[in-house]
Coordinates of C-alpha atoms (C1' of nucleotides) in Angstrom, one line a residue:
Chain X
M1 CA -18.4 1.6 -50.7
N2 CA -16.5 0.8 -47.4
L3 CA -13.1 0.0 -48.3
K4 CA -12.0 -1.0 -44.8
A5 CA -15.0 -3.2 -44.3
Y6 CA -14.1 -5.1 -48.0
L7 CA -10.4 -5.5 -46.9
S8 CA -11.4 -7.0 -43.9
E9 CA -13.7 -9.5 -45.9
T10 CA -11.1 -10.4 -48.7
I11 CA -8.5 -10.9 -45.7
D12 CA -10.5 -13.1 -43.9
I13 CA -11.4 -15.1 -47.2
A14 CA -7.5 -15.5 -47.7
L15 CA -6.7 -16.8 -44.4
V16 CA -9.5 -19.3 -44.7
S17 CA -7.9 -20.5 -47.9
L18 CA -4.7 -20.7 -46.5
G19 CA -6.2 -23.1 -43.3
F20 CA -5.8 -20.4 -40.8
P21 CA -8.5 -20.3 -37.9
K22 CA -10.7 -17.5 -37.7
K23 CA -9.3 -14.2 -35.9
L24 CA -10.6 -10.6 -35.3
I25 CA -9.2 -8.8 -38.5
T26 CA -8.1 -5.5 -38.0
V27 CA -7.7 -2.9 -41.1
E28 CA -6.3 0.6 -40.1
R29 CA -5.3 3.5 -41.8
P30 CA -1.5 4.3 -41.2
K31 CA -0.1 7.6 -39.9
N32 CA 2.3 7.4 -42.8
P33 CA 0.9 7.8 -46.2
D34 CA 3.8 5.9 -47.7
F35 CA 2.3 2.8 -46.7
G36 CA -0.8 3.5 -48.5
D37 CA -4.4 4.1 -47.4
Y38 CA -4.9 0.8 -45.2
S39 CA -2.8 -1.6 -43.7
C40 CA -3.5 -4.8 -42.0
N41 CA -1.6 -6.1 -38.8
I42 CA -3.0 -9.8 -39.3
A43 CA 0.6 -11.4 -40.2
L44 CA 1.7 -9.9 -37.0
T45 CA -0.7 -10.9 -34.7
I46 CA -1.0 -14.6 -36.2
A47 CA 2.7 -15.6 -36.5
K48 CA 3.4 -16.9 -33.1
E49 CA 0.5 -19.4 -33.5
A50 CA 1.5 -20.1 -37.2
K51 CA 5.3 -20.4 -36.1
Q52 CA 6.2 -18.5 -39.0
K53 CA 7.8 -15.3 -39.5
P54 CA 5.6 -12.6 -40.0
I55 CA 7.2 -10.9 -42.9
Q56 CA 7.0 -14.5 -45.1
L57 CA 2.9 -14.9 -43.7
A58 CA 2.7 -11.7 -45.0
E59 CA 3.7 -12.5 -48.3
K60 CA 1.9 -15.5 -48.4
I61 CA -1.6 -13.6 -47.8
K62 CA -0.8 -11.0 -50.3
K63 CA -0.6 -14.1 -53.0
V64 CA -3.8 -15.5 -52.4
L65 CA -5.8 -12.2 -52.1
I66 CA -8.3 -11.7 -54.6
L67 CA -8.9 -7.9 -54.8
N68 CA -10.9 -5.9 -57.2
E69 CA -8.5 -3.5 -58.9
D70 CA -11.1 -0.8 -59.3
W71 CA -10.5 -0.4 -55.6
V72 CA -7.3 -1.4 -55.2
S73 CA -4.3 -0.4 -56.9
Q74 CA -1.7 -1.5 -54.9
V75 CA -0.9 -4.3 -52.0
S76 CA 2.4 -4.5 -50.5
V77 CA 4.3 -6.0 -47.7
T78 CA 6.6 -4.1 -45.3
P79 CA 8.6 -4.8 -42.1
P80 CA 7.4 -5.9 -39.6
G81 CA 4.7 -7.5 -41.7
F82 CA 2.2 -5.3 -42.5
I83 CA 0.3 -5.7 -45.5
N84 CA -0.8 -2.8 -47.0
F85 CA -3.4 -1.5 -49.7
T86 CA -3.3 1.7 -51.7
A87 CA -7.1 2.5 -52.8
T88 CA -7.6 3.4 -56.6
D89 CA -7.9 7.3 -57.5
N90 CA -11.2 6.2 -59.1
L91 CA -12.4 4.8 -55.7
Y92 CA -11.7 8.0 -53.8
Q93 CA -13.2 10.1 -56.5
S94 CA -16.1 8.3 -56.5
F95 CA -16.8 9.8 -52.9
V96 CA -17.4 13.3 -54.7
Y97 CA -20.7 11.6 -56.2
D98 CA -21.8 10.4 -53.0
I99 CA -21.5 13.7 -51.0
I100 CA -23.1 15.7 -53.8
S101 CA -26.0 13.5 -53.7
Q102 CA -26.3 12.9 -50.1
K103 CA -25.6 16.7 -49.4
I104 CA -25.7 17.7 -45.9
N105 CA -27.0 13.9 -45.3
Y106 CA -23.7 12.5 -46.3
G107 CA -22.2 10.9 -43.3
K108 CA -25.3 10.7 -41.4
T109 CA -26.4 7.0 -39.8
E110 CA -29.5 5.5 -38.4
L111 CA -27.6 3.5 -35.7
G112 CA -30.1 5.5 -33.2
K113 CA -33.0 4.8 -35.1
G114 CA -35.8 3.9 -32.6
I115 CA -33.6 4.5 -29.6
S116 CA -34.4 7.3 -27.0
A117 CA -31.6 9.4 -25.6
N118 CA -31.7 11.7 -22.5
V119 CA -28.8 14.6 -22.0
E120 CA -28.7 15.9 -18.8
F121 CA -26.5 18.8 -18.7
V122 CA -26.0 22.3 -16.9
S123 CA -28.2 21.5 -14.2
A124 CA -27.1 24.5 -12.0
N125 CA -29.3 25.2 -9.4
P126 CA -30.9 29.1 -9.8
T127 CA -28.7 30.8 -7.3
G128 CA -26.7 32.5 -9.3
P129 CA -25.5 33.3 -13.0
L130 CA -23.8 30.7 -14.5
N131 CA -20.0 30.6 -14.8
V132 CA -17.7 29.5 -17.0
G133 CA -17.3 26.1 -16.3
H134 CA -21.2 25.8 -16.8
G135 CA -20.7 27.2 -20.0
R136 CA -18.1 24.6 -21.2
Q137 CA -20.7 21.8 -20.0
A138 CA -23.5 23.6 -21.8
V139 CA -21.6 23.3 -25.0
L140 CA -20.4 20.0 -24.2
G141 CA -24.0 18.6 -23.4
D142 CA -25.3 20.3 -26.4
T143 CA -22.8 19.1 -28.8
I144 CA -23.0 15.4 -27.4
A145 CA -26.6 15.7 -28.1
N146 CA -26.0 17.1 -31.6
I147 CA -23.8 13.9 -32.1
L148 CA -26.5 11.5 -31.1
E149 CA -28.9 13.4 -33.3
W150 CA -26.8 13.0 -35.9
H151 CA -26.6 9.3 -35.9
G152 CA -30.7 9.1 -35.4
Y153 CA -31.2 9.1 -31.4
D154 CA -34.5 10.5 -30.5
V155 CA -32.5 13.2 -27.8
K156 CA -34.0 14.9 -25.0
R157 CA -32.0 17.7 -23.9
E158 CA -32.5 17.9 -20.1
Y159 CA -31.9 20.2 -17.3
Y160 CA -32.2 19.0 -13.4
Y161 CA -32.3 21.6 -10.6
N162 CA -32.4 21.2 -6.9
D163 CA -35.3 23.7 -5.5
A164 CA -35.7 22.0 -2.3
G165 CA -32.6 21.9 -0.2
R166 CA -30.4 24.2 1.8
Q167 CA -29.0 26.3 -1.0
M168 CA -32.1 27.8 -1.9
R169 CA -32.8 28.7 1.4
I170 CA -29.9 30.7 1.8
L171 CA -30.9 32.1 -1.7
S172 CA -33.9 33.5 0.3
E173 CA -32.3 34.6 3.0
S174 CA -29.6 36.4 1.0
V175 CA -32.6 38.3 -1.1
A176 CA -33.9 38.8 2.4
A177 CA -31.2 40.2 3.8
R178 CA -30.5 42.6 1.2
Y179 CA -33.8 43.7 0.9
F180 CA -33.8 44.7 4.2
M181 CA -30.5 46.3 4.3
E182 CA -31.8 48.1 1.4
I183 CA -34.7 49.8 3.4
G184 CA -32.1 50.1 6.6
K185 CA -33.5 47.5 8.8
I186 CA -30.5 45.9 9.4
T187 CA -26.9 46.0 8.4
E188 CA -25.6 42.4 8.8
F189 CA -25.4 40.2 5.8
P190 CA -25.6 36.3 6.5
E191 CA -22.2 34.7 7.0
D192 CA -22.8 32.2 4.3
G193 CA -25.1 34.0 1.9
Y194 CA -24.6 34.8 -1.7
R195 CA -22.8 38.3 -2.0
G196 CA -23.0 39.0 -5.6
E197 CA -24.5 41.9 -7.0
Y198 CA -27.4 40.4 -8.4
I199 CA -28.8 39.6 -5.4
R200 CA -29.0 43.4 -4.4
D201 CA -30.5 43.8 -7.8
I202 CA -33.5 41.3 -7.2
A203 CA -33.9 43.1 -3.4
K204 CA -34.2 46.3 -5.3
N205 CA -37.0 44.9 -7.6
I206 CA -39.1 43.3 -4.8
I207 CA -39.1 46.6 -3.2
E208 CA -40.1 48.6 -6.4
N209 CA -43.0 45.6 -7.1
H210 CA -43.8 44.6 -3.7
G211 CA -43.3 47.4 -1.3
N212 CA -41.0 47.5 1.8
D213 CA -43.3 45.7 4.4
L214 CA -42.3 42.1 3.5
E215 CA -41.9 39.5 6.6
K216 CA -38.6 37.7 6.6
D217 CA -39.8 34.3 5.7
D218 CA -42.1 35.8 2.8
S219 CA -42.0 33.0 -0.4
I220 CA -41.8 36.3 -2.4
F221 CA -38.2 36.4 -2.0
L222 CA -37.4 33.0 -2.9
N223 CA -40.1 33.0 -5.7
V224 CA -38.7 36.1 -7.3
A225 CA -34.7 35.1 -7.1
E226 CA -35.4 31.7 -8.8
E227 CA -37.4 33.1 -11.8
T228 CA -35.1 36.4 -12.0
I229 CA -31.9 34.1 -11.7
F230 CA -33.4 31.2 -13.9
Q231 CA -34.2 33.7 -16.9
D232 CA -30.7 35.0 -16.7
I233 CA -29.4 31.4 -17.2
K234 CA -32.0 30.8 -20.0
N235 CA -30.7 33.8 -21.7
T236 CA -27.5 32.9 -21.7
L237 CA -27.6 29.6 -23.0
S238 CA -29.9 30.6 -25.5
F239 CA -27.4 33.0 -26.3
L240 CA -25.3 29.8 -27.1
D241 CA -27.8 28.4 -29.2
I242 CA -28.6 26.3 -26.2
H243 CA -32.1 25.1 -25.4
H244 CA -33.5 22.6 -23.0
D245 CA -36.5 20.3 -23.8
T246 CA -37.5 19.3 -20.4
F247 CA -36.7 21.2 -17.0
I248 CA -37.1 19.1 -14.0
N249 CA -36.8 19.6 -10.4
E250 CA -36.2 18.3 -7.1
K251 CA -39.5 19.6 -5.6
S252 CA -41.5 17.4 -8.0
F253 CA -39.9 14.0 -6.7
Y254 CA -41.2 14.8 -3.1
E255 CA -44.4 16.0 -4.2
S256 CA -44.7 12.4 -6.3
G257 CA -43.7 10.5 -3.3
A258 CA -40.6 8.9 -5.6
I259 CA -38.4 9.9 -2.7
E260 CA -39.9 8.0 -0.1
K261 CA -40.6 5.1 -2.4
I262 CA -36.6 4.6 -2.8
L263 CA -36.2 4.7 0.7
E264 CA -38.7 1.8 1.1
D265 CA -37.2 -0.1 -1.7
L266 CA -33.9 0.3 -0.5
S267 CA -35.0 -0.9 2.7
S268 CA -36.4 -3.7 1.8
E269 CA -33.2 -4.8 0.2
N270 CA -31.8 -4.3 3.5
L271 CA -29.6 -1.0 2.1
I272 CA -30.9 1.5 4.8
Y273 CA -30.0 1.9 8.3
E274 CA -29.7 4.4 11.0
K275 CA -26.7 5.8 12.8
D276 CA -25.9 8.8 14.4
N277 CA -29.7 10.0 14.4
A278 CA -29.1 9.9 10.4
T279 CA -30.5 7.8 7.8
W280 CA -27.7 6.1 5.7
F281 CA -27.2 4.2 2.5
K282 CA -25.2 0.9 2.4
A283 CA -23.0 1.5 -0.6
T284 CA -20.3 -0.4 0.5
S285 CA -22.8 -3.6 0.4
V286 CA -22.5 -3.0 -3.5
G287 CA -18.7 -2.3 -3.9
N288 CA -18.5 1.7 -3.0
E289 CA -15.8 2.6 -0.7
Q290 CA -18.0 4.4 1.9
D291 CA -21.8 4.4 3.1
R292 CA -23.1 7.6 2.6
V293 CA -25.5 9.8 4.2
F294 CA -29.3 10.0 2.8
I295 CA -31.2 11.6 5.3
K296 CA -29.3 14.3 7.7
S297 CA -30.0 13.9 11.2
S298 CA -31.8 17.4 10.7
G299 CA -34.3 16.0 8.6
E300 CA -33.4 17.0 5.3
P301 CA -32.0 14.6 2.6
T302 CA -28.8 14.9 1.1
Y303 CA -28.3 15.7 -2.6
R304 CA -27.8 11.9 -3.3
L305 CA -31.4 10.8 -2.2
P306 CA -33.3 13.1 -4.7
D307 CA -30.6 12.4 -7.3
T308 CA -31.3 8.9 -7.0
A309 CA -34.9 9.2 -7.2
Y310 CA -34.3 11.5 -10.3
H311 CA -32.2 8.9 -12.2
R312 CA -34.9 6.2 -11.4
N313 CA -37.4 8.8 -13.1
K314 CA -35.4 8.6 -16.3
F315 CA -35.2 4.7 -16.4
E316 CA -39.1 5.0 -15.5
R317 CA -39.3 7.5 -18.7
K318 CA -38.0 4.5 -20.8
F319 CA -34.7 6.2 -22.1
D320 CA -32.7 3.5 -23.7
W321 CA -29.7 5.8 -22.6
I322 CA -29.3 8.1 -20.1
I323 CA -26.2 10.8 -20.2
D324 CA -24.7 12.7 -17.8
I325 CA -23.0 15.6 -17.9
F326 CA -21.1 16.8 -15.0
G327 CA -18.2 18.9 -13.9
A328 CA -15.2 17.6 -12.4
D329 CA -16.3 18.7 -8.5
H330 CA -19.2 15.7 -9.2
V331 CA -16.9 12.7 -9.6
D332 CA -17.7 11.2 -6.2
T333 CA -21.3 12.1 -6.3
F334 CA -22.6 9.6 -9.2
P335 CA -21.0 6.2 -8.4
D336 CA -23.4 6.3 -4.8
V337 CA -26.4 7.2 -7.3
L338 CA -25.5 4.2 -9.7
A339 CA -24.9 1.7 -6.6
A340 CA -28.7 2.4 -5.4
L341 CA -30.0 2.0 -9.1
K342 CA -28.2 -1.1 -9.4
A343 CA -29.3 -2.6 -6.3
L344 CA -33.0 -1.3 -7.6
N345 CA -32.3 -3.6 -10.4
Y346 CA -31.9 -1.1 -13.0
D347 CA -29.6 -1.6 -16.2
I348 CA -26.7 0.9 -15.0
N349 CA -25.0 0.2 -18.5
K350 CA -27.5 2.6 -19.7
V351 CA -26.0 5.6 -17.9
K352 CA -23.0 7.3 -19.4
V353 CA -21.8 9.5 -17.3
C354 CA -19.4 12.3 -18.7
I355 CA -17.2 13.9 -16.5
H356 CA -15.2 17.3 -17.4
Q357 CA -12.2 19.0 -16.5
F358 CA -12.3 22.7 -15.3
V359 CA -11.8 26.1 -16.9
T360 CA -9.1 28.4 -16.2
L361 CA -9.3 31.7 -18.0
I362 CA -6.6 33.5 -19.7
K363 CA -6.0 37.0 -19.6
D364 CA -3.0 39.1 -20.7
G365 CA -1.4 35.9 -20.2
E366 CA -1.9 35.0 -16.9
K367 CA -4.9 33.1 -14.8
V368 CA -7.8 35.0 -13.9
K369 CA -8.5 34.4 -10.0
M370 CA -11.8 33.9 -9.5
S371 CA -13.8 34.1 -6.2
T372 CA -17.3 33.4 -5.8
R373 CA -17.0 34.6 -2.1
R374 CA -15.7 38.1 -3.2
G375 CA -18.4 38.0 -5.9
D376 CA -15.6 39.2 -8.5
F377 CA -15.7 35.7 -10.4
V378 CA -16.4 35.9 -14.2
T379 CA -19.9 34.9 -15.2
L380 CA -20.6 33.0 -18.6
K381 CA -22.4 36.3 -19.4
D382 CA -19.2 38.0 -19.1
L383 CA -17.8 35.9 -21.8
T384 CA -21.0 35.9 -24.0
D385 CA -21.0 40.0 -23.8
Q386 CA -17.8 40.2 -24.9
L387 CA -17.6 37.3 -27.6
N388 CA -19.7 36.0 -30.6
K389 CA -21.3 32.7 -30.0
D390 CA -19.1 30.7 -32.5
V391 CA -15.9 31.6 -30.7
V392 CA -17.6 30.8 -27.1
R393 CA -18.8 27.4 -28.4
Y394 CA -15.4 26.6 -30.1
F395 CA -13.2 27.3 -27.5
F396 CA -15.1 25.0 -25.0
I397 CA -15.6 22.0 -27.5
M398 CA -11.8 21.9 -29.2
R399 CA -10.2 20.2 -26.3
S400 CA -10.7 16.9 -24.6
M401 CA -13.4 17.0 -21.9
N402 CA -10.9 15.2 -19.8
S403 CA -8.4 18.1 -19.8
H404 CA -8.0 21.1 -17.7
L405 CA -9.2 23.9 -20.1
N406 CA -7.4 26.9 -20.4
F407 CA -9.6 29.6 -21.8
D408 CA -7.4 32.6 -23.7
L409 CA -9.5 35.2 -23.4
D410 CA -7.0 37.3 -25.7
L411 CA -7.1 34.5 -28.4
A412 CA -10.7 34.3 -28.3
K413 CA -11.6 38.0 -28.8
D414 CA -8.6 38.2 -31.6
Q415 CA -10.3 38.5 -35.0
S416 CA -7.3 37.7 -36.7
E417 CA -5.8 34.8 -38.4
K418 CA -4.7 33.7 -35.3
N419 CA -8.5 32.5 -33.8
P420 CA -8.8 28.9 -35.3
V421 CA -12.4 29.5 -35.4
F422 CA -12.0 31.8 -38.5
Y423 CA -10.0 29.3 -40.1
L424 CA -12.6 26.9 -40.4
Q425 CA -15.2 29.5 -41.3
Y426 CA -12.8 31.1 -43.8
A427 CA -12.7 28.2 -46.1
Y428 CA -16.4 27.9 -45.8
A429 CA -16.8 31.4 -47.1
R430 CA -14.4 31.1 -49.6
I431 CA -16.5 28.4 -51.4
C432 CA -19.0 30.5 -51.2
N433 CA -17.4 33.2 -52.7
T434 CA -16.2 30.8 -55.2
I435 CA -19.4 29.8 -56.3
R436 CA -20.9 32.9 -56.6
Y437 CA -17.8 34.0 -58.7
A438 CA -18.7 31.0 -61.1
E439 CA -22.5 31.6 -61.2
K440 CA -21.7 35.2 -62.3
S441 CA -18.8 34.2 -64.6
K442 CA -21.7 31.6 -66.0
A443 CA -19.6 28.6 -65.9
I444 CA -20.9 25.1 -66.5
F445 CA -21.8 24.1 -63.0
N446 CA -24.0 20.6 -62.8
N447 CA -23.8 17.5 -61.5
K448 CA -22.6 15.8 -64.6
F449 CA -19.2 16.4 -64.0
D450 CA -16.2 13.7 -64.6
S451 CA -14.9 13.2 -61.3
S452 CA -11.4 11.4 -63.0
L453 CA -10.2 14.9 -63.6
L454 CA -9.9 15.5 -60.0
C455 CA -6.5 14.0 -60.0
H456 CA -4.0 16.6 -58.8
P457 CA -2.6 15.3 -55.1
S458 CA -4.1 18.1 -53.3
E459 CA -7.2 17.0 -54.7
I460 CA -6.9 13.5 -54.1
D461 CA -5.7 14.7 -50.6
L462 CA -8.8 16.7 -50.1
I463 CA -10.9 14.1 -51.5
K464 CA -9.6 11.3 -48.9
T465 CA -10.1 13.8 -45.9
L466 CA -14.0 14.2 -47.0
S467 CA -14.4 10.4 -47.5
Q468 CA -12.9 10.1 -43.6
F469 CA -16.0 12.4 -42.3
S470 CA -18.5 9.7 -41.5
E471 CA -15.7 7.4 -39.9
M472 CA -14.9 10.2 -37.9
M473 CA -18.5 10.9 -36.6
K474 CA -19.1 6.9 -36.0
N475 CA -16.2 7.1 -34.0
V476 CA -17.4 10.6 -32.0
L477 CA -20.5 8.4 -31.2
D478 CA -18.7 5.5 -29.9
T479 CA -16.6 7.7 -27.7
L480 CA -18.8 10.9 -27.1
E481 CA -15.3 13.0 -27.6
P482 CA -16.4 16.0 -29.8
Q483 CA -13.0 17.3 -29.9
N484 CA -12.5 14.9 -32.5
I485 CA -14.7 16.8 -34.8
S486 CA -13.1 20.2 -34.3
T487 CA -9.5 18.4 -35.2
Y488 CA -11.0 16.7 -38.3
L489 CA -12.8 20.1 -39.4
Q490 CA -9.2 21.5 -38.9
T491 CA -7.7 19.0 -41.3
L492 CA -10.3 19.5 -43.6
A493 CA -10.0 23.3 -43.7
T494 CA -6.2 22.8 -44.3
K495 CA -6.7 20.8 -47.3
Y496 CA -9.2 22.9 -48.7
H497 CA -7.0 26.1 -48.2
K498 CA -4.0 23.7 -50.0
F499 CA -6.1 22.8 -52.5
Y500 CA -7.3 26.4 -53.0
T501 CA -3.8 27.9 -53.2
D502 CA -2.5 25.1 -55.9
C503 CA -5.5 24.3 -58.4
R504 CA -7.4 27.3 -60.4
I505 CA -11.3 26.2 -59.6
V506 CA -13.0 28.7 -62.4
S507 CA -10.9 28.3 -65.7
S508 CA -11.2 27.9 -69.2
D509 CA -11.2 24.1 -69.0
H510 CA -15.0 23.8 -68.4
Q511 CA -15.1 20.5 -67.8
L512 CA -12.1 20.8 -65.4
T513 CA -14.4 23.6 -63.9
N514 CA -17.2 21.5 -63.4
S515 CA -15.6 18.6 -61.5
R516 CA -13.9 21.3 -59.0
L517 CA -17.2 23.3 -58.7
N518 CA -18.7 20.0 -57.5
L519 CA -15.3 19.1 -55.4
I520 CA -16.1 22.7 -53.5
L521 CA -19.8 22.0 -53.2
A522 CA -18.9 18.8 -51.6
V523 CA -16.5 20.1 -49.1
K524 CA -19.3 23.1 -48.6
F525 CA -21.7 20.4 -47.1
V526 CA -19.4 18.3 -44.9
L527 CA -18.0 21.8 -43.7
S528 CA -21.6 22.8 -43.1
S529 CA -22.6 19.6 -41.6
G530 CA -19.5 19.4 -39.3
L531 CA -19.8 23.4 -38.1
R532 CA -23.9 22.6 -37.4
I533 CA -23.0 19.8 -35.0
L534 CA -20.7 21.9 -33.1
G535 CA -23.6 24.6 -33.2
I536 CA -21.3 27.3 -35.4
S537 CA -22.5 29.4 -38.0
S538 CA -21.1 28.9 -41.2
P539 CA -20.8 32.4 -42.7
E540 CA -21.4 33.0 -46.5
R541 CA -18.9 35.9 -46.7
M542 CA -16.3 37.1 -44.2
Chain P
rG1 C1' -3.8 9.3 3.5
rC2 C1' -7.5 7.4 -0.4
rC3 C1' -9.9 8.3 -5.1
rC4 C1' -10.5 10.8 -10.3
rC5 C1' -8.4 13.5 -14.4
rG6 C1' -3.9 15.6 -16.7
rG7 C1' 2.1 16.1 -17.4
rU8 C1' 3.7 15.2 -25.5
rA9 C1' 7.9 21.4 -29.2
rG10 C1' 9.3 28.2 -25.7
rC11 C1' 3.0 28.2 -24.9
rU12 C1' -1.8 26.3 -25.8
rC13 C1' -3.3 21.5 -26.9
rA14 C1' -4.4 17.0 -30.6
rG15 C1' -3.0 11.6 -30.9
rC16 C1' -3.9 6.8 -26.2
rU17 C1' -9.6 0.9 -27.3
rG18 C1' -0.6 -0.9 -28.8
rG19 C1' 1.5 -0.2 -34.8
rA20 C1' 6.2 1.7 -38.6
rU21 C1' 9.5 8.5 -39.0
rA22 C1' 5.1 11.4 -32.7
rG23 C1' 1.2 16.1 -35.1
rA24 C1' -1.3 21.3 -35.3
rG25 C1' -2.0 26.1 -34.0
rC26 C1' 0.2 30.0 -32.0
rA27 C1' 5.1 32.2 -30.8
rA28 C1' 10.8 32.9 -33.9
rC29 C1' 12.9 33.1 -38.8
rA30 C1' 12.9 33.3 -44.4
rG31 C1' 9.5 33.6 -48.7
rC32 C1' 4.5 33.8 -51.9
rC33 C1' -0.9 38.6 -53.8
rU34 C1' -1.9 42.4 -62.1
rU35 C1' -5.0 35.7 -61.5
rC36 C1' -12.0 32.8 -58.0
rU37 C1' -11.2 36.6 -50.5
rA38 C1' -3.4 36.9 -48.4
rA39 C1' -8.6 35.6 -42.1
rG40 C1' -4.8 32.0 -46.8
rC41 C1' -0.1 29.1 -48.8
rU42 C1' 5.3 27.3 -48.6
rG43 C1' 9.8 26.6 -46.1
rU44 C1' 13.3 26.6 -41.4
rG45 C1' 14.5 25.8 -36.5
rG46 C1' 12.2 23.3 -32.3
rG47 C1' 10.8 16.7 -28.6
rC48 C1' 15.0 11.3 -23.9
rC49 C1' 6.1 11.8 -25.2
rA50 C1' 7.5 13.8 -16.5
rC51 C1' 10.9 9.3 -14.5
rA52 C1' 11.8 4.3 -13.6
rG53 C1' 10.6 -0.6 -14.1
rG54 C1' 7.2 -4.1 -16.7
rU55 C1' 4.0 -6.5 -20.9
rU56 C1' 4.6 -7.4 -26.3
rC57 C1' 6.9 -8.7 -33.0
rG58 C1' 6.0 -3.7 -31.2
rA59 C1' 4.6 1.3 -25.7
rA60 C1' 3.5 8.5 -25.8
rU61 C1' -0.9 4.8 -26.4
rC62 C1' -1.7 -0.8 -21.4
rC63 C1' 0.1 -2.4 -16.1
rU64 C1' 2.9 -1.1 -11.5
rG65 C1' 6.0 2.2 -8.8
rU66 C1' 7.8 7.6 -8.0
rC67 C1' 7.9 12.8 -9.0
rC68 C1' 4.6 17.4 -10.5
rG69 C1' 0.0 20.2 -11.6
rG70 C1' -5.8 20.0 -11.0
rG71 C1' -10.3 18.2 -8.6
rG72 C1' -12.6 15.4 -4.8
rU73 C1' -12.5 12.9 -0.2
rA74 C1' -19.0 16.6 4.2
rC75 C1' -25.2 15.0 8.1
rC76 C1' -22.6 21.3 1.0
rA77 C1' -24.2 20.8 -4.2

RNA sequence: GCCCCGGUAGCUCAGCUGGAUAGAGCAACAGCCUUCUAAGCUGUGGGCCACAGGUUCGAAUCCUGUCCGGGGUACCA
């Protein structure tokens, strides 16, 4: 039963009967519970055209409303002209039956049925270990994928990497340099090389397995480095329970001719020109700020060209929805790719780009300074070595991606009540424990319960929160802002703990006990769904 | 210079597709365990929602400008 939709319709009918023109009706939940459960501002919005005072208009509308008394217990008008509705306890109580019957499917939709979505995230080049920023992106991307799956979308998690450009060449040179330094042939390390300790490890490994008489440009350096680093990346992601369905590399677009095809097609649209020995894309003619180089004077393409080929490839694979998760350092890169695709007549409305801001690590109350050059940056692996998966995932998802994230290592490490993850998990564990207790004490616990017994304010409040779950999940789909889930779960846990404190669940009153056990079972389903979408485990005991 | 993100309680942040009295956690202080897990609950204090204009019946939310912080502005990715 969707009360919101019901109220909209009912108000609509009332307006027609009063002779007002059709108008979009919005029904919202007021923040202040004194104003009931739902509230409508229609009288305020039409007051001007109707040339009447909003408050009188609201009264008029209220008078002609025909509402089902089983669902709405009270209608009131408050200044400046809101019409407020209070749902019956009965209506809320009925949610408990809904949840109990749908179990962990409660709140799921089929909005995405038959729709395919490609979610690209992490996409770090295999030149070194993942950093904490990648961690944020990894969790964000995986959670967004989970949200889509929840709504029935057919989701592919994708990882794209550049294995053809400058960076990989530098990687190869860095490993080769360490190799020759290890065997004493050279002493100089390249100025722009990767200095991390992992490069030395790879070099040592090559000496062990391939001897010490390799040539400087042997492909072994790159191959072993790429494989080793990729394995490391996958292990780190796997610790966070993140698994990509597809890995796509830049090279394949050269091999398939897709890169050339882009140039040809853009050329025929007159969007490619030569200047200063380089090949340019005329981004300005499709509304962007400046033209961009697609092929450098050295003959090497910039990342924009293969990226465009890659995104065209996503269109060619017939994805209905293409979601890119990028870090803030990429803000300037995608508009050109989108412009090129638009010029090639692709519907870029299908592409949704999610940009997340940076992550700062806080330790002992201070920012941890990180430098890739010095090689003393904190990697994602460092983080996962110290913290469990649930904590890492939660800390990365609990803030809006638009905000800078301060990752407080001390709070994350804290195994006490201060840690917000445990608050959620504790609610779940408490439920499990109570259910075990009920079973042990042979309490009656079946689905023939009387929900009208659940009338304590804490019970009604808890049920109201439960009833908002599907609305929240729908909103998260529209906005792709997963932090709303963690905010919601915090609220739900709070209401549960409050209820637990106020109401004895297993008691000598068998009817009430059964009803309350069903209520906490409903909470268990919703908590478990929410945690699962966030990729956080639901512990039976703590 | 230009572009993007942010500026909300002492700290970290929700709320931002306009609604009524701006929320949470942490920190501080005061309480609650012979009863299903106190990793919990209750209470107190704490705010010119950066600033200034504008739009509106109504602005933390939208628009403009200013200031502060972060990122970008490459023939790096």
